Coordinates of C-alpha atoms in Angstrom, one line a residue:
M528 CA 23.8 191.5 -70.0
D529 CA 20.9 189.3 -71.8
L530 CA 17.4 190.5 -72.7
A531 CA 15.9 188.2 -69.5
T532 CA 18.1 189.8 -67.1
T533 CA 17.3 193.2 -68.5
V534 CA 13.6 192.7 -68.3
E535 CA 13.9 191.2 -64.6
R536 CA 15.4 194.3 -63.7
I537 CA 12.5 196.5 -64.6
Q538 CA 10.9 197.7 -61.6
Q539 CA 7.2 198.1 -63.1
N540 CA 4.1 195.7 -63.0
F541 CA 4.0 194.0 -66.2
V542 CA 3.4 190.7 -68.2
I543 CA 4.4 189.6 -71.5
S544 CA 2.2 187.4 -73.6
D545 CA 2.7 185.4 -76.6
P546 CA 0.1 185.8 -79.4
G547 CA 1.9 182.9 -81.4
L548 CA 0.5 180.4 -78.8
P549 CA -3.3 179.2 -78.2
D550 CA -5.1 181.8 -76.2
C551 CA -2.0 184.3 -75.9
P552 CA -0.7 183.1 -72.6
I553 CA 1.5 184.9 -70.3
V554 CA 5.1 183.8 -70.7
F555 CA 6.7 186.5 -68.3
A556 CA 5.5 188.2 -65.4
S557 CA 7.5 190.8 -63.4
D558 CA 8.0 190.8 -59.6
G559 CA 5.8 194.0 -59.4
F560 CA 3.1 192.3 -61.0
L561 CA 3.3 189.4 -58.9
E562 CA 3.2 191.7 -55.7
L563 CA 0.3 194.0 -57.0
T564 CA -2.0 190.9 -57.8
G565 CA -0.7 188.2 -55.1
Y566 CA -0.2 185.7 -57.7
S567 CA 2.9 183.6 -58.2
R568 CA 4.5 182.8 -61.3
E569 CA 3.5 179.2 -61.1
D570 CA -0.2 180.4 -60.9
I571 CA -0.3 182.8 -64.1
L572 CA 2.7 181.4 -66.5
G573 CA 0.6 179.8 -69.5
R574 CA -2.7 181.4 -68.8
N575 CA -4.3 184.2 -70.6
C576 CA -4.5 187.5 -68.5
R577 CA -8.2 187.4 -68.3
F578 CA -8.0 185.9 -64.8
L579 CA -7.7 189.1 -63.4
Q580 CA -11.4 190.0 -64.7
G581 CA -14.2 189.5 -62.2
P582 CA -18.0 189.8 -61.9
D583 CA -17.8 193.9 -61.8
T584 CA -15.3 194.2 -64.7
D585 CA -17.0 196.3 -67.5
P586 CA -17.4 194.2 -70.6
E587 CA -17.2 197.2 -72.8
T588 CA -13.6 198.1 -71.7
V589 CA -12.7 194.1 -72.3
A590 CA -14.0 194.5 -75.8
K591 CA -11.8 197.8 -76.3
L592 CA -8.8 195.5 -75.1
R593 CA -9.9 192.6 -77.6
Q594 CA -10.1 195.0 -80.2
A595 CA -7.0 196.5 -79.9
V596 CA -5.1 193.1 -79.7
Q597 CA -7.0 192.2 -82.9
Q598 CA -5.7 195.2 -84.4
C599 CA -2.4 194.9 -83.4
S600 CA -2.6 198.5 -81.8
E601 CA -1.7 200.0 -78.4
V602 CA -4.5 200.6 -75.7
T603 CA -5.0 202.2 -72.3
V604 CA -8.0 201.6 -70.4
R605 CA -8.9 201.9 -66.7
I606 CA -10.3 198.4 -65.8
L607 CA -11.7 197.0 -62.5
N608 CA -9.6 193.7 -61.8
Y609 CA -9.1 191.4 -58.9
K610 CA -6.1 190.0 -57.1
K611 CA -5.9 186.5 -56.1
D612 CA -7.4 187.0 -52.8
G613 CA -10.4 188.3 -54.5
S614 CA -10.0 191.9 -53.6
P615 CA -10.7 194.4 -56.7
F616 CA -8.4 197.2 -57.7
W617 CA -8.5 199.9 -60.5
N618 CA -6.1 199.0 -63.2
L619 CA -4.8 201.6 -65.4
L620 CA -3.7 199.0 -68.0
T621 CA -1.7 199.5 -71.3
V622 CA -1.3 196.9 -73.7
A623 CA 1.1 197.2 -76.5
P624 CA 2.4 194.9 -79.4
M625 CA 6.0 194.2 -79.7
A626 CA 6.3 193.6 -83.4
D627 CA 8.9 192.2 -85.7
V628 CA 10.6 194.2 -88.5
V629 CA 7.5 193.2 -90.9
G630 CA 5.0 194.6 -88.1
T631 CA 3.7 191.2 -86.8
A632 CA 3.1 191.3 -83.3
R633 CA 5.4 188.8 -81.8
F634 CA 4.5 189.6 -78.1
Y635 CA 2.2 192.0 -76.4
I636 CA 3.3 193.9 -73.1
G637 CA 0.6 194.9 -70.5
V638 CA 1.8 197.3 -68.0
Q639 CA -0.5 197.7 -64.9
V640 CA -0.6 200.7 -62.6
D641 CA -3.0 200.4 -59.5
V642 CA -4.9 203.6 -59.6
T643 CA -7.4 202.7 -56.8
A644 CA -6.4 205.7 -54.6
E645 CA -6.6 208.0 -57.2
T646 CA -10.1 207.3 -58.6
G647 CA -11.8 208.2 -55.7
Q648 CA -14.1 205.4 -56.1
T649 CA -14.5 202.7 -53.2
V650 CA -14.1 199.0 -54.6
T651 CA -15.8 196.1 -52.7

């Protein structure tokens, strides 16, 4: 079984982005991610994942994400994201570098968990 087939079988909501390309675009999205967000692969491949942010996304949380990527470190945040239809959801997002043998980030993986129900907060 090759890597692509293995990745496709993972039953999680995640994307993989490539920091070696301009603006660190998404190069793979799991079926779970597509179901969670309502986007198609055609909608998102080649785009930076900031399209999930919206008017009420906390800029400090976004800054934490950017800092972790710049420092090539793992981070977990709770961030308000938006689906394709515009509906918001609380996303427990973990972003982690996938580094080569010398420690250079070759890809980033972002794993999303919809925690809207667990937050007890209403989102509109």
